[in-house]
Amino acid sequence: MARIAIIFLCILGFTVPAFMQGDPPDYSIQLIQNSFSDDNRQTIVKFDVVNSGGDSNKIATATLDLIASPNEQIATATIPPLVSNGRYTVVMQFSNDRFAPSSVESFRATVGIGDIEPKEAASAQDNTTRITITFPANLPQPQFIPSPQVTDEPNVSAPTPEPGSNIVQQLLQQFNIDPSNPAQLALLVGLLAVILILALIIWLVARLLFSRKPDFGGWLPSYSNLMPTDPNTVAGRRQQWQGVAQNSVLPSTGVENSVHVRKLPTGTDDRYLSGWHVVDLRMSQYDMYGRVNRSQITPTRRLIRRLDWIARKHESLNAEQLSRQLLPVARELSKQVRKKVIDRTAMLPLAMDIRLRARNGEGQIWFELYRRQYGQWAQIDRWQPEMTVNGKVLYETFTYTLYGQKPTEDLKHFQKRLEGDLIQLLVDMFNPSVVAKTQSPDAPTDPHLMPVVVKPE
C-alpha cells in the first residue's frame, strides 16, 4: 500500500502542474468606438479586449498607430492580466491639433503582440484591427504665426500630392481597406477584376443590342413570293419581266429595237414615290460570283433620313437644289468606298441597293415595258403586279451599278469621279424620265372611199 501511495503521489506531481497550466491566453479586440471631447480637441478611442484563451499573468500593452505615418504611435494604454473569458475596456486619447477638419484618417490598434502572443502565431491575427475616424468639420486648429527664416537656398515648394492618389486613398479609407494587408490587397485585386469583366460583358451586350447591323440581309418585294405563271400567257410574260426590272431609270441611249423594263413606286394618287420612304442603303463591289462582303458599306442614319426627306420633297426641288441636297450623301459614300477598296480590287464595279417601304393602301407599284424605236423609247406595256401582302407594309428595292476604278484613274481621281456619278444616279432616281405614250395613227375617214369587203374563204 505504501508503494501504491508513493506512485500515485508521483503521478499527481507531474500531471497537476500540466492541468493547472491550461491553454495559453488569446487576446482579441472587439466593440470599437470613437468619440470626441466637448471642445473637439481630443479624440477618444474605446474598444474591449477579450481573453478567449487561458488565464494570463502578464500585463499587456495596447498601442494606436497612424497608418499614414508608419512607426508613429499616437496613444498607448496598459491592460492588466486577464483571466479566461475576461474582458477589459481600453480607453485612449490623443490630440486633434495635427488633423484637418472633415479629414478621414486610418489608425491601427494593436493589443498583446509580443508580450502575450507571438507575432507569428495564428491566434494573433485578431490582435490587430483598423480604425477609420472622420474628424468633425468644426475641428479647432492651433493659431500660430510662422517666423520668417532667411536662407540662401532657393525656395523649393513641397510637392503637392496628385489628385488621383488622394481620391484612391479616400476610397480605401472609406471602405476600410488596408493596402499593406496581403489578404485585403488580394481581395481588392479580385474585386477589380470582377468589375472589369462585368463592365466588358455589359459593353458587349449593349453593342449587340444597339449597334446597327452591317449585314443588309434579305428583303424580297411583295410580288416575288408568288408561284410562277405560264410564260405563254400575258400574265406569265409580265411576271418574268418583273424579275428583270432593277430601278426606275430609263437609259438615255440604247440599241434600236432593244427592250427595257422599269418599276415605278407610286402613291394611290399615281404620283412617283408618294407615300414611300427610303429606309436603308448598301454599297458593295461585285464580281462574277456576286457581292463582295468585305467591301460592303452602309451609311449613317443621318444620311438615310436625308434621302427620305428628298424622296418626300423631290417634286418641289429643281435640278440644282436636288444636286445640292444630294452632295453630302454622295461625298460620304465615295469616302467610305475609298476606305474599303484596295489597289488590287479597285477596278471591280459597284452595286448600290436602296430599300423603300410604304404602308399597304398608301402605295402601289407599276411596271413599264419600253422598246427603242427611231432613237426614242416607246412604251409597249404597263401593268401592276399581283402581290401577296402578309402584313401592313409594301417593300421595294432599287439596284444601281457604277463603274469601278478606270485604267486611267488613280484612287484619288476615282473617289472624285465616283462622287459625281453618285449625284447623277440619285438625281435620276428621284426624277425619272417621263415618256409620252405613242399615239396610233387615225384610220382614213374620206367619205368617198368605198368600204372594203372581205370575202369569206
Short mmCIF file of C-alpha atoms in Angstrom, two decimals:
data_model
loop_
_atom_site.label_atom_id
_atom_site.label_comp_id
_atom_site.label_asym_id
_atom_site.label_seq_id
_atom_site.Cartn_x
_atom_site.Cartn_y
_atom_site.Cartn_z
CA MET A 1 0.00 0.00 0.00
CA ALA A 2 2.82 2.38 0.76
CA ARG A 3 4.33 1.73 -2.64
CA ILE A 4 1.00 2.42 -4.37
CA ALA A 5 0.60 5.67 -2.44
CA ILE A 6 4.08 6.81 -3.46
CA ILE A 7 3.39 6.04 -7.15
CA PHE A 8 0.04 7.93 -7.01
CA LEU A 9 1.70 10.97 -5.45
CA CYS A 10 4.38 10.97 -8.20
CA ILE A 11 1.71 10.88 -10.94
CA LEU A 12 -0.14 13.78 -9.33
CA GLY A 13 3.10 15.72 -9.03
CA PHE A 14 3.64 15.59 -12.79
CA THR A 15 0.03 15.96 -14.07
CA VAL A 16 -1.41 18.62 -11.76
CA PRO A 17 1.02 21.37 -12.90
CA ALA A 18 0.17 20.48 -16.52
CA PHE A 19 -3.58 20.78 -15.84
CA MET A 20 -3.04 23.98 -13.89
CA GLN A 21 -1.08 25.43 -16.78
CA GLY A 22 -4.12 25.13 -19.17
CA ASP A 23 -4.44 26.85 -22.59
CA PRO A 24 -2.33 29.93 -23.49
CA PRO A 25 -4.12 33.29 -23.37
CA ASP A 26 -5.70 34.56 -26.62
CA TYR A 27 -6.47 38.27 -26.75
CA SER A 28 -8.78 39.89 -29.34
CA ILE A 29 -10.20 43.39 -30.00
CA GLN A 30 -13.98 43.87 -30.03
CA LEU A 31 -16.62 46.66 -29.85
CA ILE A 32 -14.60 49.52 -31.30
CA GLN A 33 -15.92 53.04 -30.66
CA ASN A 34 -14.61 56.55 -31.17
CA SER A 35 -15.86 59.94 -29.97
CA PHE A 36 -14.62 63.47 -29.41
CA SER A 37 -14.32 65.70 -26.39
CA ASP A 38 -16.75 68.58 -25.85
CA ASP A 39 -14.36 71.11 -27.40
CA ASN A 40 -13.36 68.68 -30.22
CA ARG A 41 -9.72 69.00 -29.25
CA GLN A 42 -9.32 65.38 -28.17
CA THR A 43 -10.29 62.09 -29.83
CA ILE A 44 -11.34 59.23 -27.58
CA VAL A 45 -10.96 55.66 -28.82
CA LYS A 46 -12.56 52.80 -26.88
CA PHE A 47 -12.52 49.06 -27.51
CA ASP A 48 -12.82 45.88 -25.47
CA VAL A 49 -10.01 43.37 -25.09
CA VAL A 50 -11.34 39.82 -24.56
CA ASN A 51 -9.24 36.84 -23.46
CA SER A 52 -10.76 33.77 -25.15
CA GLY A 53 -7.86 31.52 -24.09
CA GLY A 54 -6.36 30.52 -20.80
CA ASP A 55 -5.58 32.75 -17.81
CA SER A 56 -2.90 35.40 -18.29
CA ASN A 57 -0.46 36.52 -15.62
CA LYS A 58 1.24 39.25 -17.65
CA ILE A 59 0.50 42.92 -18.21
CA ALA A 60 -0.22 43.73 -21.89
CA THR A 61 0.23 46.96 -23.86
CA ALA A 62 -2.29 48.43 -26.33
CA THR A 63 -0.97 50.83 -28.99
CA LEU A 64 -2.66 53.09 -31.53
CA ASP A 65 -0.60 53.92 -34.66
CA LEU A 66 -1.33 56.34 -37.52
CA ILE A 67 -1.23 54.34 -40.77
CA ALA A 68 -0.34 57.36 -42.91
CA SER A 69 2.78 57.87 -40.76
CA PRO A 70 4.43 54.45 -40.21
CA ASN A 71 6.10 53.68 -36.88
CA GLU A 72 4.37 56.60 -35.15
CA GLN A 73 2.39 55.78 -32.01
CA ILE A 74 -0.48 58.16 -31.33
CA ALA A 75 -1.51 56.70 -27.97
CA THR A 76 -0.83 53.74 -25.66
CA ALA A 77 -2.62 52.00 -22.77
CA THR A 78 -1.84 49.27 -20.23
CA ILE A 79 -4.02 46.17 -19.84
CA PRO A 80 -3.89 44.19 -16.60
CA PRO A 81 -3.68 40.38 -16.69
CA LEU A 82 -6.98 38.87 -17.81
CA VAL A 83 -8.41 35.56 -16.68
CA SER A 84 -10.05 33.20 -19.14
CA ASN A 85 -13.10 34.90 -20.80
CA GLY A 86 -12.09 38.10 -19.08
CA ARG A 87 -12.86 41.49 -20.64
CA TYR A 88 -11.18 44.87 -20.25
CA THR A 89 -12.19 48.21 -21.85
CA VAL A 90 -9.27 50.18 -23.24
CA VAL A 91 -9.61 53.97 -23.40
CA MET A 92 -7.04 56.02 -25.33
CA GLN A 93 -7.00 59.74 -26.10
CA PHE A 94 -4.91 61.85 -28.44
CA SER A 95 -4.87 65.49 -29.57
CA ASN A 96 -6.55 66.65 -32.82
CA ASP A 97 -4.14 69.52 -33.46
CA ARG A 98 -2.41 67.81 -36.35
CA PHE A 99 -5.55 66.78 -38.24
CA ALA A 100 -7.56 68.89 -40.67
CA PRO A 101 -11.33 69.48 -40.32
CA SER A 102 -13.53 66.89 -42.11
CA SER A 103 -10.47 64.76 -42.84
CA VAL A 104 -10.57 60.95 -42.76
CA GLU A 105 -7.67 59.10 -41.16
CA SER A 106 -6.96 55.41 -40.57
CA PHE A 107 -5.36 54.04 -37.40
CA ARG A 108 -4.10 50.60 -36.41
CA ALA A 109 -4.87 49.29 -32.92
CA THR A 110 -2.65 46.50 -31.55
CA VAL A 111 -3.00 44.51 -28.30
CA GLY A 112 -0.72 41.97 -26.68
CA ILE A 113 1.50 41.12 -29.61
CA GLY A 114 4.95 40.20 -28.36
CA ASP A 115 4.15 40.21 -24.66
CA ILE A 116 1.05 37.92 -24.60
CA GLU A 117 1.05 36.17 -28.01
CA PRO A 118 3.88 35.74 -30.53
CA LYS A 119 3.59 37.86 -33.66
CA GLU A 120 3.77 34.79 -35.92
CA ALA A 121 1.05 32.87 -34.06
CA ALA A 122 -2.22 32.15 -35.86
CA SER A 123 -4.17 33.38 -32.83
CA ALA A 124 -2.54 36.85 -33.13
CA GLN A 125 -4.49 37.81 -36.27
CA ASP A 126 -7.37 39.29 -34.24
CA ASN A 127 -4.97 41.25 -32.03
CA THR A 128 -4.76 43.99 -34.69
CA THR A 129 -7.58 45.98 -36.26
CA ARG A 130 -8.03 49.03 -38.46
CA ILE A 131 -9.97 52.03 -37.15
CA THR A 132 -11.19 54.77 -39.52
CA ILE A 133 -12.05 58.12 -37.92
CA THR A 134 -13.77 61.05 -39.64
CA PHE A 135 -12.90 64.27 -37.86
CA PRO A 136 -15.60 66.95 -37.38
CA ALA A 137 -15.87 69.95 -39.67
CA ASN A 138 -15.57 72.43 -36.74
CA LEU A 139 -12.30 70.99 -35.54
CA PRO A 140 -10.32 73.77 -33.78
CA GLN A 141 -6.94 74.49 -35.30
CA PRO A 142 -3.90 75.83 -33.44
CA GLN A 143 -3.16 79.50 -34.12
CA PHE A 144 0.49 80.26 -34.74
CA ILE A 145 2.46 82.71 -36.81
CA PRO A 146 5.42 81.19 -38.61
CA SER A 147 8.65 83.06 -38.02
CA PRO A 148 10.42 84.10 -41.22
CA GLN A 149 13.70 82.39 -41.89
CA VAL A 150 16.42 83.81 -44.05
CA THR A 151 18.25 81.25 -46.12
CA ASP A 152 20.43 81.31 -49.16
CA GLU A 153 18.88 78.18 -50.59
CA PRO A 154 16.30 78.61 -53.36
CA ASN A 155 12.67 78.35 -52.34
CA VAL A 156 11.53 74.89 -53.28
CA SER A 157 7.84 74.25 -52.70
CA ALA A 158 6.83 70.94 -51.24
CA PRO A 159 5.45 68.52 -53.81
CA THR A 160 1.68 68.54 -53.82
CA PRO A 161 0.02 65.17 -53.85
CA GLU A 162 -1.68 64.17 -57.07
CA PRO A 163 -5.49 64.44 -57.03
CA GLY A 164 -5.81 60.86 -58.24
CA SER A 165 -3.82 59.46 -55.30
CA ASN A 166 -5.97 61.43 -52.83
CA ILE A 167 -9.17 60.01 -54.35
CA VAL A 168 -7.82 56.46 -54.21
CA GLN A 169 -6.68 56.93 -50.61
CA GLN A 170 -10.09 58.28 -49.60
CA LEU A 171 -11.86 55.34 -51.27
CA LEU A 172 -9.61 52.87 -49.47
CA GLN A 173 -10.26 54.59 -46.15
CA GLN A 174 -14.00 54.79 -46.83
CA PHE A 175 -14.24 51.02 -47.36
CA ASN A 176 -11.76 50.30 -44.52
CA ILE A 177 -9.21 48.61 -46.81
CA ASP A 178 -5.59 48.37 -45.74
CA PRO A 179 -3.28 48.01 -48.80
CA SER A 180 -0.47 46.80 -46.54
CA ASN A 181 -2.52 43.72 -45.64
CA PRO A 182 -1.83 40.99 -48.26
CA ALA A 183 -5.22 39.34 -47.76
CA GLN A 184 -7.13 42.60 -48.23
CA LEU A 185 -4.95 43.56 -51.21
CA ALA A 186 -5.66 40.22 -52.93
CA LEU A 187 -9.38 40.67 -52.27
CA LEU A 188 -9.26 44.19 -53.74
CA VAL A 189 -7.48 42.97 -56.90
CA GLY A 190 -10.01 40.19 -57.36
CA LEU A 191 -12.91 42.59 -56.90
CA LEU A 192 -11.47 44.97 -59.50
CA ALA A 193 -11.02 42.08 -61.95
CA VAL A 194 -14.67 41.03 -61.49
CA ILE A 195 -15.84 44.62 -62.03
CA LEU A 196 -13.81 44.90 -65.24
CA ILE A 197 -15.19 41.60 -66.59
CA LEU A 198 -18.77 42.65 -65.81
CA ALA A 199 -18.21 46.03 -67.48
CA LEU A 200 -16.84 44.26 -70.58
CA ILE A 201 -19.86 41.92 -70.72
CA ILE A 202 -22.29 44.84 -70.35
CA TRP A 203 -20.48 46.76 -73.12
CA LEU A 204 -20.62 43.77 -75.49
CA VAL A 205 -24.33 43.19 -74.80
CA ALA A 206 -25.12 46.89 -75.31
CA ARG A 207 -23.14 46.90 -78.55
CA LEU A 208 -25.08 43.89 -79.85
CA LEU A 209 -28.41 45.41 -78.83
CA PHE A 210 -27.97 48.99 -80.03
CA SER A 211 -25.37 48.89 -82.79
CA ARG A 212 -26.54 48.89 -86.38
CA LYS A 213 -26.03 45.56 -88.09
CA PRO A 214 -23.71 45.83 -91.09
CA ASP A 215 -25.45 42.96 -92.88
CA PHE A 216 -28.06 44.20 -95.36
CA GLY A 217 -29.92 40.89 -95.17
CA GLY A 218 -32.64 39.63 -97.49
CA TRP A 219 -35.70 41.69 -98.32
CA LEU A 220 -37.88 40.47 -101.15
CA PRO A 221 -40.59 42.60 -102.74
CA SER A 222 -44.20 41.68 -102.09
CA TYR A 223 -44.73 40.45 -105.67
CA SER A 224 -41.82 37.97 -105.71
CA ASN A 225 -43.43 35.36 -103.45
CA LEU A 226 -45.98 34.12 -105.99
CA MET A 227 -45.91 30.82 -107.84
CA PRO A 228 -44.60 31.01 -111.46
CA THR A 229 -47.23 31.56 -114.14
CA ASP A 230 -47.34 30.04 -117.64
CA PRO A 231 -44.84 32.10 -119.73
CA ASN A 232 -47.04 31.68 -122.82
CA THR A 233 -49.66 33.96 -121.27
CA VAL A 234 -49.56 37.74 -120.88
CA ALA A 235 -49.51 37.39 -117.07
CA GLY A 236 -46.61 34.91 -117.27
CA ARG A 237 -44.53 37.17 -119.56
CA ARG A 238 -45.17 40.13 -117.29
CA GLN A 239 -44.13 38.11 -114.25
CA GLN A 240 -40.81 37.29 -115.89
CA TRP A 241 -40.19 40.93 -116.78
CA GLN A 242 -40.77 41.87 -113.11
CA GLY A 243 -37.65 39.95 -112.10
CA VAL A 244 -35.57 41.87 -114.65
CA ALA A 245 -36.60 45.40 -113.57
CA GLN A 246 -33.87 46.97 -111.41
CA ASN A 247 -34.98 50.56 -110.80
CA SER A 248 -36.96 53.49 -112.19
CA VAL A 249 -34.27 54.86 -114.52
CA LEU A 250 -34.81 54.83 -118.29
CA PRO A 251 -31.47 54.84 -120.17
CA SER A 252 -30.83 57.86 -122.37
CA THR A 253 -29.35 55.68 -125.12
CA GLY A 254 -29.95 52.18 -126.43
CA VAL A 255 -29.73 49.84 -129.39
CA GLU A 256 -32.54 50.03 -131.92
CA ASN A 257 -35.38 47.58 -131.14
CA SER A 258 -33.88 46.83 -127.71
CA VAL A 259 -36.31 46.37 -124.82
CA HIS A 260 -36.10 47.84 -121.32
CA VAL A 261 -38.33 47.44 -118.24
CA ARG A 262 -38.51 49.66 -115.20
CA LYS A 263 -40.57 49.88 -111.98
CA LEU A 264 -42.22 52.97 -110.54
CA PRO A 265 -43.35 53.01 -106.88
CA THR A 266 -46.22 55.49 -106.68
CA GLY A 267 -48.93 56.51 -104.27
CA THR A 268 -52.63 55.97 -104.70
CA ASP A 269 -52.69 59.39 -106.40
CA ASP A 270 -50.30 57.96 -109.08
CA ARG A 271 -47.51 60.39 -108.02
CA TYR A 272 -43.99 58.97 -108.08
CA LEU A 273 -42.67 57.96 -104.60
CA SER A 274 -45.80 59.37 -102.92
CA GLY A 275 -46.22 57.52 -99.62
CA TRP A 276 -42.87 55.69 -99.97
CA HIS A 277 -39.89 56.07 -97.59
CA VAL A 278 -36.18 55.37 -98.01
CA VAL A 279 -35.24 53.08 -95.11
CA ASP A 280 -31.82 51.64 -95.95
CA LEU A 281 -28.91 51.71 -98.40
CA ARG A 282 -25.97 49.47 -99.17
CA MET A 283 -22.98 49.73 -101.49
CA SER A 284 -20.53 46.94 -102.28
CA GLN A 285 -18.26 45.70 -105.02
CA TYR A 286 -19.27 42.66 -107.01
CA ASP A 287 -17.67 40.17 -109.36
CA MET A 288 -18.78 37.12 -111.31
CA TYR A 289 -19.61 35.32 -108.05
CA GLY A 290 -21.80 38.06 -106.56
CA ARG A 291 -21.38 40.74 -103.89
CA VAL A 292 -18.01 41.03 -102.13
CA ASN A 293 -18.97 41.12 -98.45
CA ARG A 294 -15.73 42.66 -97.18
CA SER A 295 -16.35 45.74 -99.36
CA GLN A 296 -19.89 46.37 -98.07
CA ILE A 297 -20.62 49.82 -96.63
CA THR A 298 -23.78 51.24 -95.06
CA PRO A 299 -24.24 54.98 -94.42
CA THR A 300 -25.28 56.55 -91.14
CA ARG A 301 -28.91 57.02 -90.20
CA ARG A 302 -28.49 60.76 -90.73
CA LEU A 303 -27.83 60.24 -94.44
CA ILE A 304 -30.74 57.80 -94.72
CA ARG A 305 -33.04 60.41 -93.19
CA ARG A 306 -31.77 62.98 -95.70
CA LEU A 307 -32.60 60.65 -98.62
CA ASP A 308 -36.04 60.01 -97.15
CA TRP A 309 -36.63 63.76 -96.86
CA ILE A 310 -35.61 64.23 -100.51
CA ALA A 311 -37.99 61.42 -101.53
CA ARG A 312 -40.87 63.36 -99.97
CA LYS A 313 -39.79 66.78 -101.31
CA HIS A 314 -38.32 65.90 -104.71
CA GLU A 315 -41.24 67.35 -106.68
CA SER A 316 -40.63 70.83 -105.22
CA LEU A 317 -36.86 70.81 -105.90
CA ASN A 318 -35.28 71.80 -109.18
CA ALA A 319 -32.20 70.06 -110.58
CA GLU A 320 -29.72 72.42 -108.90
CA GLN A 321 -31.41 72.20 -105.49
CA LEU A 322 -31.65 68.43 -105.78
CA SER A 323 -27.93 68.12 -106.59
CA ARG A 324 -27.06 70.36 -103.63
CA GLN A 325 -29.12 68.22 -101.24
CA LEU A 326 -27.57 65.01 -102.57
CA LEU A 327 -23.96 66.24 -102.39
CA PRO A 328 -23.35 65.24 -98.69
CA VAL A 329 -24.73 61.77 -99.35
CA ALA A 330 -22.59 61.20 -102.44
CA ARG A 331 -19.48 62.62 -100.73
CA GLU A 332 -19.85 60.38 -97.68
CA LEU A 333 -20.49 57.27 -99.78
CA SER A 334 -17.48 57.93 -102.01
CA LYS A 335 -15.24 58.41 -98.96
CA GLN A 336 -16.37 55.12 -97.45
CA VAL A 337 -15.84 53.31 -100.76
CA ARG A 338 -12.32 54.79 -100.96
CA LYS A 339 -11.54 53.38 -97.49
CA LYS A 340 -12.80 49.90 -98.40
CA VAL A 341 -11.18 49.35 -101.80
CA ILE A 342 -7.55 48.43 -102.37
CA ASP A 343 -5.38 48.82 -105.46
CA ARG A 344 -5.86 45.18 -106.47
CA THR A 345 -9.69 45.25 -106.37
CA ALA A 346 -10.48 48.91 -107.10
CA MET A 347 -11.42 48.13 -110.71
CA LEU A 348 -14.41 45.96 -109.69
CA PRO A 349 -17.81 47.55 -110.40
CA LEU A 350 -20.04 48.75 -107.59
CA ALA A 351 -23.65 47.88 -106.78
CA MET A 352 -25.91 50.16 -104.77
CA ASP A 353 -29.15 48.83 -103.25
CA ILE A 354 -31.78 51.23 -101.92
CA ARG A 355 -34.71 49.91 -99.92
CA LEU A 356 -38.15 51.53 -99.99
CA ARG A 357 -41.16 50.93 -97.80
CA ALA A 358 -44.81 52.07 -97.86
CA ARG A 359 -47.96 51.24 -95.97
CA ASN A 360 -50.40 48.92 -97.66
CA GLY A 361 -53.15 51.10 -99.10
CA GLU A 362 -50.93 54.19 -99.42
CA GLY A 363 -48.51 52.91 -102.06
CA GLN A 364 -48.56 50.87 -105.26
CA ILE A 365 -46.07 49.61 -107.85
CA TRP A 366 -46.20 49.99 -111.63
CA PHE A 367 -44.07 48.19 -114.24
CA GLU A 368 -43.45 49.77 -117.65
CA LEU A 369 -42.01 47.99 -120.70
CA TYR A 370 -40.32 50.04 -123.45
CA ARG A 371 -38.91 49.40 -126.93
CA ARG A 372 -36.26 51.53 -128.63
CA GLN A 373 -37.72 52.83 -131.91
CA TYR A 374 -36.24 55.55 -134.11
CA GLY A 375 -33.86 56.64 -131.32
CA GLN A 376 -36.61 57.02 -128.72
CA TRP A 377 -38.22 54.83 -126.09
CA ALA A 378 -41.80 53.83 -126.84
CA GLN A 379 -43.96 52.30 -124.12
CA ILE A 380 -45.46 48.99 -125.16
CA ASP A 381 -46.93 47.76 -121.86
CA ARG A 382 -47.77 48.98 -118.35
CA TRP A 383 -49.18 46.90 -115.50
CA GLN A 384 -49.44 46.44 -111.75
CA PRO A 385 -48.10 43.18 -110.32
CA GLU A 386 -50.10 40.62 -108.43
CA MET A 387 -48.95 40.67 -104.78
CA THR A 388 -49.47 38.74 -101.57
CA VAL A 389 -49.14 41.22 -98.70
CA ASN A 390 -48.81 39.35 -95.41
CA GLY A 391 -48.62 42.47 -93.26
CA LYS A 392 -49.39 46.15 -93.48
CA VAL A 393 -46.26 47.15 -95.38
CA LEU A 394 -45.13 47.02 -99.02
CA TYR A 395 -41.44 46.57 -99.83
CA GLU A 396 -39.37 47.50 -102.87
CA THR A 397 -35.65 47.58 -103.69
CA PHE A 398 -33.82 49.64 -106.31
CA THR A 399 -30.45 48.39 -107.58
CA TYR A 400 -27.92 50.53 -109.47
CA THR A 401 -24.48 49.78 -110.85
CA LEU A 402 -21.48 52.09 -111.10
CA TYR A 403 -18.06 51.83 -112.71
CA GLY A 404 -15.06 50.92 -110.59
CA GLN A 405 -11.64 52.49 -111.00
CA LYS A 406 -10.82 53.08 -114.63
CA PRO A 407 -7.34 52.28 -116.04
CA THR A 408 -6.51 55.99 -116.43
CA GLU A 409 -7.51 56.91 -112.84
CA ASP A 410 -5.72 56.78 -109.52
CA LEU A 411 -7.65 56.26 -106.28
CA LYS A 412 -7.96 60.00 -105.61
CA HIS A 413 -9.50 60.74 -109.01
CA PHE A 414 -11.63 57.60 -108.73
CA GLN A 415 -13.16 58.92 -105.48
CA LYS A 416 -13.88 62.31 -107.05
CA ARG A 417 -15.41 60.81 -110.20
CA LEU A 418 -17.49 58.36 -108.13
CA GLU A 419 -18.92 61.29 -106.16
CA GLY A 420 -20.17 62.89 -109.38
CA ASP A 421 -21.59 59.59 -110.67
CA LEU A 422 -23.49 59.07 -107.42
CA ILE A 423 -25.04 62.54 -107.61
CA GLN A 424 -26.20 61.97 -111.18
CA LEU A 425 -27.53 58.49 -110.36
CA LEU A 426 -29.52 59.73 -107.36
CA VAL A 427 -30.87 62.68 -109.36
CA ASP A 428 -32.13 60.22 -111.99
CA MET A 429 -33.68 58.12 -109.25
CA PHE A 430 -35.71 60.96 -107.78
CA ASN A 431 -36.56 62.48 -111.19
CA PRO A 432 -37.06 59.58 -113.63
CA SER A 433 -37.64 60.23 -117.32
CA VAL A 434 -41.22 60.77 -118.44
CA VAL A 435 -42.08 59.22 -121.81
CA ALA A 436 -45.23 60.20 -123.64
CA LYS A 437 -47.37 57.36 -124.88
CA THR A 438 -47.20 56.78 -128.63
CA GLN A 439 -50.35 57.75 -130.46
CA SER A 440 -51.64 55.28 -133.03
CA PRO A 441 -52.47 56.96 -136.41
CA ASP A 442 -56.15 57.53 -137.11
CA ALA A 443 -57.85 55.47 -139.80
CA PRO A 444 -58.68 57.22 -143.13
CA THR A 445 -62.03 58.98 -142.98
CA ASP A 446 -62.51 60.05 -146.65
CA PRO A 447 -66.28 59.65 -147.23
CA HIS A 448 -65.68 58.99 -150.99
CA LEU A 449 -63.81 55.77 -150.33
CA MET A 450 -65.74 52.59 -150.77
CA PRO A 451 -65.87 50.17 -147.86
CA VAL A 452 -63.56 47.13 -148.05
CA VAL A 453 -65.44 43.88 -148.15
CA VAL A 454 -63.52 40.74 -147.25
CA LYS A 455 -65.00 37.61 -148.82
CA PRO A 456 -65.17 34.60 -146.57
CA GLU A 457 -62.96 31.73 -147.61
#
